Amino acid sequence: MTFNGTRKPFVTVLEKKRPYWAPLNRNIHTTRSGHTRLLNTEKEVLIIPVTLFIDGNSKEDLLSKAEEVAGWLITKEEEKLTFDDQPNRHFMAALDGGVDADEIVSFSRCSIEFSCLYKMGAEHTLPITTSNQTFAITGQESTPWTSRTRFTVPQSSFNLETSRGGKVILNYDFIAGDVLEIDYDKRDVRLNGKDLAVSLAFETVWKELEPGPVQIKASHPTDLSYSERYY
């Protein structure tokens, strides 16, 4: 198991329950005449229970390693969780609940739960040009994106558009050598590392990338990156 880019050589996953998709909460309405229809669907948080084996040679060693595990797994933000038997899928997860110290000392075990916000697959970088190109966005759910543009010539504005209605428009005098970075998830726009959100035009429409074919173009060659998302 890898969490937050780290593995522990003394920790082994003994058991895990990994639902294929997150629970769905269906809001179904029934009319007076007896007809039913689906109003909306909300995806709940995916819970993954995991039992870890902690290899230690004494009570003191086990408790010391348990503290090390706590420092590893307890994070302020969700982090990437990957299990060895499915290396091409990743969960953005955070540890939930507490740990029983007696279980660690008596059985060298640690029963924990991860709350997973979403599941990811492969990462892709698309070379966007000034002409419309068709790309196949892979995965099962819409996904956020980031972009990076290095200007080679001066420009008085920057546009990034998709055929699904998404567009980012910046009114700014860019010069050769400028590096523009956009983060959809954070609605963050930075030029050479400094905030440039003030240059966003009102016409900007923030949209995730939806699975399937989409045409994308930009007013300057741009690398656009995304990670596949799955149910």
Short mmCIF file of C-alpha atoms in Angstrom, two decimals:
data_model
loop_
_atom_site.label_atom_id
_atom_site.label_comp_id
_atom_site.label_asym_id
_atom_site.label_seq_id
_atom_site.Cartn_x
_atom_site.Cartn_y
_atom_site.Cartn_z
CA MET A 1 0.00 0.00 0.00
CA THR A 2 1.25 3.45 -0.91
CA PHE A 3 -0.19 6.57 0.73
CA ASN A 4 0.90 10.14 0.11
CA GLY A 5 3.75 8.80 -2.03
CA THR A 6 5.18 6.75 0.87
CA ARG A 7 5.38 3.08 1.83
CA LYS A 8 6.35 1.55 5.17
CA PRO A 9 8.46 -1.64 4.95
CA PHE A 10 7.10 -2.95 8.25
CA VAL A 11 3.42 -2.53 7.23
CA THR A 12 1.44 -5.14 5.27
CA VAL A 13 -2.19 -4.99 4.20
CA LEU A 14 -3.94 -8.08 5.63
CA GLU A 15 -7.50 -7.29 4.59
CA LYS A 16 -9.42 -4.59 2.77
CA LYS A 17 -12.97 -4.08 1.58
CA ARG A 18 -12.90 -2.06 -1.60
CA PRO A 19 -16.34 -1.36 -3.12
CA TYR A 20 -16.18 -1.00 -6.88
CA TRP A 21 -18.03 2.33 -6.76
CA ALA A 22 -19.22 4.81 -4.15
CA PRO A 23 -22.77 4.40 -2.74
CA LEU A 24 -25.45 6.32 -4.63
CA ASN A 25 -28.28 8.17 -2.93
CA ARG A 26 -31.27 8.27 -5.30
CA ASN A 27 -33.96 10.90 -4.77
CA ILE A 28 -37.10 9.34 -6.23
CA HIS A 29 -40.43 11.19 -6.32
CA THR A 30 -43.82 9.47 -6.50
CA THR A 31 -46.79 11.49 -7.76
CA ARG A 32 -50.35 11.18 -6.49
CA SER A 33 -51.21 9.13 -9.55
CA GLY A 34 -48.55 6.59 -8.62
CA HIS A 35 -45.96 7.49 -11.23
CA THR A 36 -42.35 7.67 -10.10
CA ARG A 37 -39.38 9.54 -11.49
CA LEU A 38 -35.78 10.05 -10.53
CA LEU A 39 -35.20 13.64 -9.41
CA ASN A 40 -31.45 13.52 -8.79
CA THR A 41 -28.59 11.32 -7.65
CA GLU A 42 -25.94 12.14 -5.06
CA LYS A 43 -22.72 10.17 -4.78
CA GLU A 44 -21.75 9.44 -1.18
CA VAL A 45 -18.26 9.09 0.24
CA LEU A 46 -16.61 5.75 -0.47
CA ILE A 47 -15.41 4.03 2.73
CA ILE A 48 -12.53 1.56 2.52
CA PRO A 49 -11.87 -0.48 5.71
CA VAL A 50 -8.29 -1.77 5.87
CA THR A 51 -6.55 -4.07 8.35
CA LEU A 52 -2.80 -3.55 8.57
CA PHE A 53 -0.17 -5.87 10.01
CA ILE A 54 2.62 -4.03 11.82
CA ASP A 55 5.83 -6.04 12.12
CA GLY A 56 7.45 -5.42 15.51
CA ASN A 57 9.58 -7.42 17.93
CA SER A 58 8.34 -6.00 21.24
CA LYS A 59 5.54 -3.96 22.80
CA GLU A 60 7.72 -0.88 22.79
CA ASP A 61 8.72 -1.44 19.16
CA LEU A 62 5.08 -1.91 18.11
CA LEU A 63 3.96 1.27 19.85
CA SER A 64 6.85 3.21 18.32
CA LYS A 65 5.95 1.95 14.86
CA ALA A 66 2.27 2.71 15.49
CA GLU A 67 3.23 6.33 16.13
CA GLU A 68 5.19 6.30 12.88
CA VAL A 69 2.13 4.93 11.08
CA ALA A 70 0.03 7.72 12.59
CA GLY A 71 2.47 10.33 11.30
CA TRP A 72 2.25 8.68 7.88
CA LEU A 73 -1.52 8.27 7.58
CA ILE A 74 -2.89 11.32 9.43
CA THR A 75 -2.88 14.22 6.99
CA LYS A 76 -4.61 17.60 6.82
CA GLU A 77 -5.78 17.05 3.24
CA GLU A 78 -6.81 14.05 1.19
CA GLU A 79 -3.85 12.25 -0.38
CA LYS A 80 -3.35 9.58 -3.02
CA LEU A 81 -3.92 5.99 -1.84
CA THR A 82 -2.86 3.07 -4.05
CA PHE A 83 -3.06 -0.67 -3.38
CA ASP A 84 -0.45 -2.99 -4.86
CA ASP A 85 -2.99 -5.28 -6.52
CA GLN A 86 -4.43 -2.42 -8.61
CA PRO A 87 -1.57 0.00 -9.37
CA ASN A 88 -3.49 1.75 -12.17
CA ARG A 89 -6.24 3.04 -9.84
CA HIS A 90 -5.77 5.62 -7.10
CA PHE A 91 -8.08 6.91 -4.36
CA MET A 92 -7.91 10.48 -3.07
CA ALA A 93 -8.47 9.60 0.57
CA ALA A 94 -8.11 10.68 4.18
CA LEU A 95 -7.86 8.53 7.29
CA ASP A 96 -11.08 8.51 9.30
CA GLY A 97 -11.71 7.44 12.90
CA GLY A 98 -9.28 6.31 15.57
CA VAL A 99 -6.92 3.40 16.21
CA ASP A 100 -7.04 0.87 19.07
CA ALA A 101 -3.60 0.73 20.72
CA ASP A 102 -4.46 -2.60 22.45
CA GLU A 103 -5.12 -4.18 19.05
CA ILE A 104 -1.64 -3.14 17.90
CA VAL A 105 0.15 -4.40 21.02
CA SER A 106 -1.82 -7.65 21.36
CA PHE A 107 -2.22 -8.69 17.72
CA SER A 108 0.25 -6.53 15.73
CA ARG A 109 -2.80 -5.31 13.83
CA CYS A 110 -4.31 -1.95 13.07
CA SER A 111 -7.92 -1.62 11.83
CA ILE A 112 -8.51 1.66 10.02
CA GLU A 113 -10.90 3.29 7.57
CA PHE A 114 -10.22 5.62 4.67
CA SER A 115 -12.83 8.09 3.43
CA CYS A 116 -12.29 8.34 -0.32
CA LEU A 117 -13.47 11.42 -2.19
CA TYR A 118 -12.93 10.01 -5.67
CA LYS A 119 -11.09 7.34 -7.67
CA MET A 120 -8.55 8.18 -10.37
CA GLY A 121 -6.81 6.39 -13.20
CA ALA A 122 -4.07 7.41 -15.58
CA GLU A 123 -2.80 10.96 -16.01
CA HIS A 124 -2.75 12.52 -19.47
CA THR A 125 -1.22 15.65 -20.99
CA LEU A 126 -2.79 16.97 -24.20
CA PRO A 127 -0.83 19.21 -26.61
CA ILE A 128 -3.29 22.03 -27.38
CA THR A 129 -2.68 24.15 -30.48
CA THR A 130 -4.29 27.23 -31.98
CA SER A 131 -6.54 25.06 -34.18
CA ASN A 132 -9.35 22.84 -32.99
CA GLN A 133 -8.21 19.29 -32.32
CA THR A 134 -10.38 16.38 -31.20
CA PHE A 135 -9.31 14.49 -28.09
CA ALA A 136 -10.90 11.49 -26.38
CA ILE A 137 -11.26 12.21 -22.65
CA THR A 138 -11.01 8.84 -20.92
CA GLY A 139 -12.53 7.70 -17.63
CA GLN A 140 -16.14 7.50 -16.41
CA GLU A 141 -16.74 10.88 -14.76
CA SER A 142 -15.98 14.50 -15.60
CA THR A 143 -12.62 15.61 -14.31
CA PRO A 144 -10.79 18.86 -13.46
CA TRP A 145 -7.72 19.93 -15.38
CA THR A 146 -4.61 22.08 -15.26
CA SER A 147 -2.79 23.88 -18.06
CA ARG A 148 0.64 25.35 -18.66
CA THR A 149 1.51 27.85 -21.38
CA ARG A 150 4.97 29.24 -22.12
CA PHE A 151 4.65 32.29 -24.38
CA THR A 152 7.18 32.55 -27.18
CA VAL A 153 5.80 35.80 -28.60
CA PRO A 154 3.90 38.74 -27.06
CA GLN A 155 0.10 38.46 -26.87
CA SER A 156 -2.53 40.90 -25.57
CA SER A 157 -4.88 38.10 -24.40
CA PHE A 158 -5.20 34.36 -23.89
CA ASN A 159 -8.12 32.05 -24.70
CA LEU A 160 -8.61 28.36 -23.96
CA GLU A 161 -11.85 26.85 -25.31
CA THR A 162 -13.59 23.49 -25.59
CA SER A 163 -16.48 22.40 -27.79
CA ARG A 164 -18.41 21.47 -24.62
CA GLY A 165 -18.82 25.13 -23.65
CA GLY A 166 -15.82 25.63 -21.40
CA LYS A 167 -13.66 28.70 -21.93
CA VAL A 168 -11.06 30.70 -20.04
CA ILE A 169 -10.38 34.22 -21.30
CA LEU A 170 -7.58 36.40 -19.92
CA ASN A 171 -7.03 40.04 -20.86
CA TYR A 172 -3.37 40.75 -20.21
CA ASP A 173 -0.28 41.81 -22.14
CA PHE A 174 1.88 38.68 -22.12
CA ILE A 175 5.50 38.84 -23.21
CA ALA A 176 7.87 36.19 -24.56
CA GLY A 177 9.10 33.96 -21.72
CA ASP A 178 5.97 34.34 -19.57
CA VAL A 179 4.65 31.11 -18.04
CA LEU A 180 0.89 30.91 -17.48
CA GLU A 181 -0.54 28.17 -15.24
CA ILE A 182 -4.26 27.52 -14.73
CA ASP A 183 -5.77 25.16 -12.15
CA TYR A 184 -9.47 24.45 -12.74
CA ASP A 185 -10.06 22.86 -9.32
CA LYS A 186 -8.75 25.86 -7.41
CA ARG A 187 -9.90 28.43 -10.00
CA ASP A 188 -6.30 29.55 -9.78
CA VAL A 189 -4.58 31.56 -12.53
CA ARG A 190 -0.89 32.34 -12.14
CA LEU A 191 1.65 34.10 -14.31
CA ASN A 192 5.28 33.37 -13.44
CA GLY A 193 4.02 32.11 -10.06
CA LYS A 194 2.00 35.25 -9.23
CA ASP A 195 -1.79 35.56 -9.02
CA LEU A 196 -3.37 36.76 -12.27
CA ALA A 197 -7.06 36.17 -11.46
CA VAL A 198 -7.79 39.90 -11.86
CA SER A 199 -7.31 39.45 -15.63
CA LEU A 200 -10.11 36.87 -15.97
CA ALA A 201 -12.82 38.07 -18.35
CA PHE A 202 -16.50 37.89 -17.35
CA GLU A 203 -17.10 35.63 -20.35
CA THR A 204 -15.04 32.86 -18.71
CA VAL A 205 -16.99 29.62 -18.17
CA TRP A 206 -15.30 27.08 -15.90
CA LYS A 207 -16.13 23.50 -16.94
CA GLU A 208 -14.61 20.14 -16.17
CA LEU A 209 -13.60 17.80 -18.98
CA GLU A 210 -16.38 15.32 -19.69
CA PRO A 211 -15.62 11.76 -20.86
CA GLY A 212 -15.82 11.31 -24.61
CA PRO A 213 -14.68 13.30 -27.66
CA VAL A 214 -14.08 17.03 -27.27
CA GLN A 215 -12.47 19.69 -29.43
CA ILE A 216 -9.99 22.01 -27.68
CA LYS A 217 -7.98 24.99 -28.88
CA ALA A 218 -5.98 27.84 -27.34
CA SER A 219 -4.64 31.13 -28.59
CA HIS A 220 -1.09 29.90 -27.84
CA PRO A 221 0.29 26.33 -27.71
CA THR A 222 -0.58 24.89 -24.30
CA ASP A 223 -0.17 21.65 -22.36
CA LEU A 224 -3.46 20.64 -20.73
CA SER A 225 -3.34 17.84 -18.14
CA TYR A 226 -6.01 15.74 -16.44
CA SER A 227 -6.42 12.49 -14.50
CA GLU A 228 -9.08 9.94 -15.38
CA ARG A 229 -11.89 9.69 -12.84
CA TYR A 230 -13.95 6.60 -12.13
CA TYR A 231 -17.12 5.71 -10.23
#
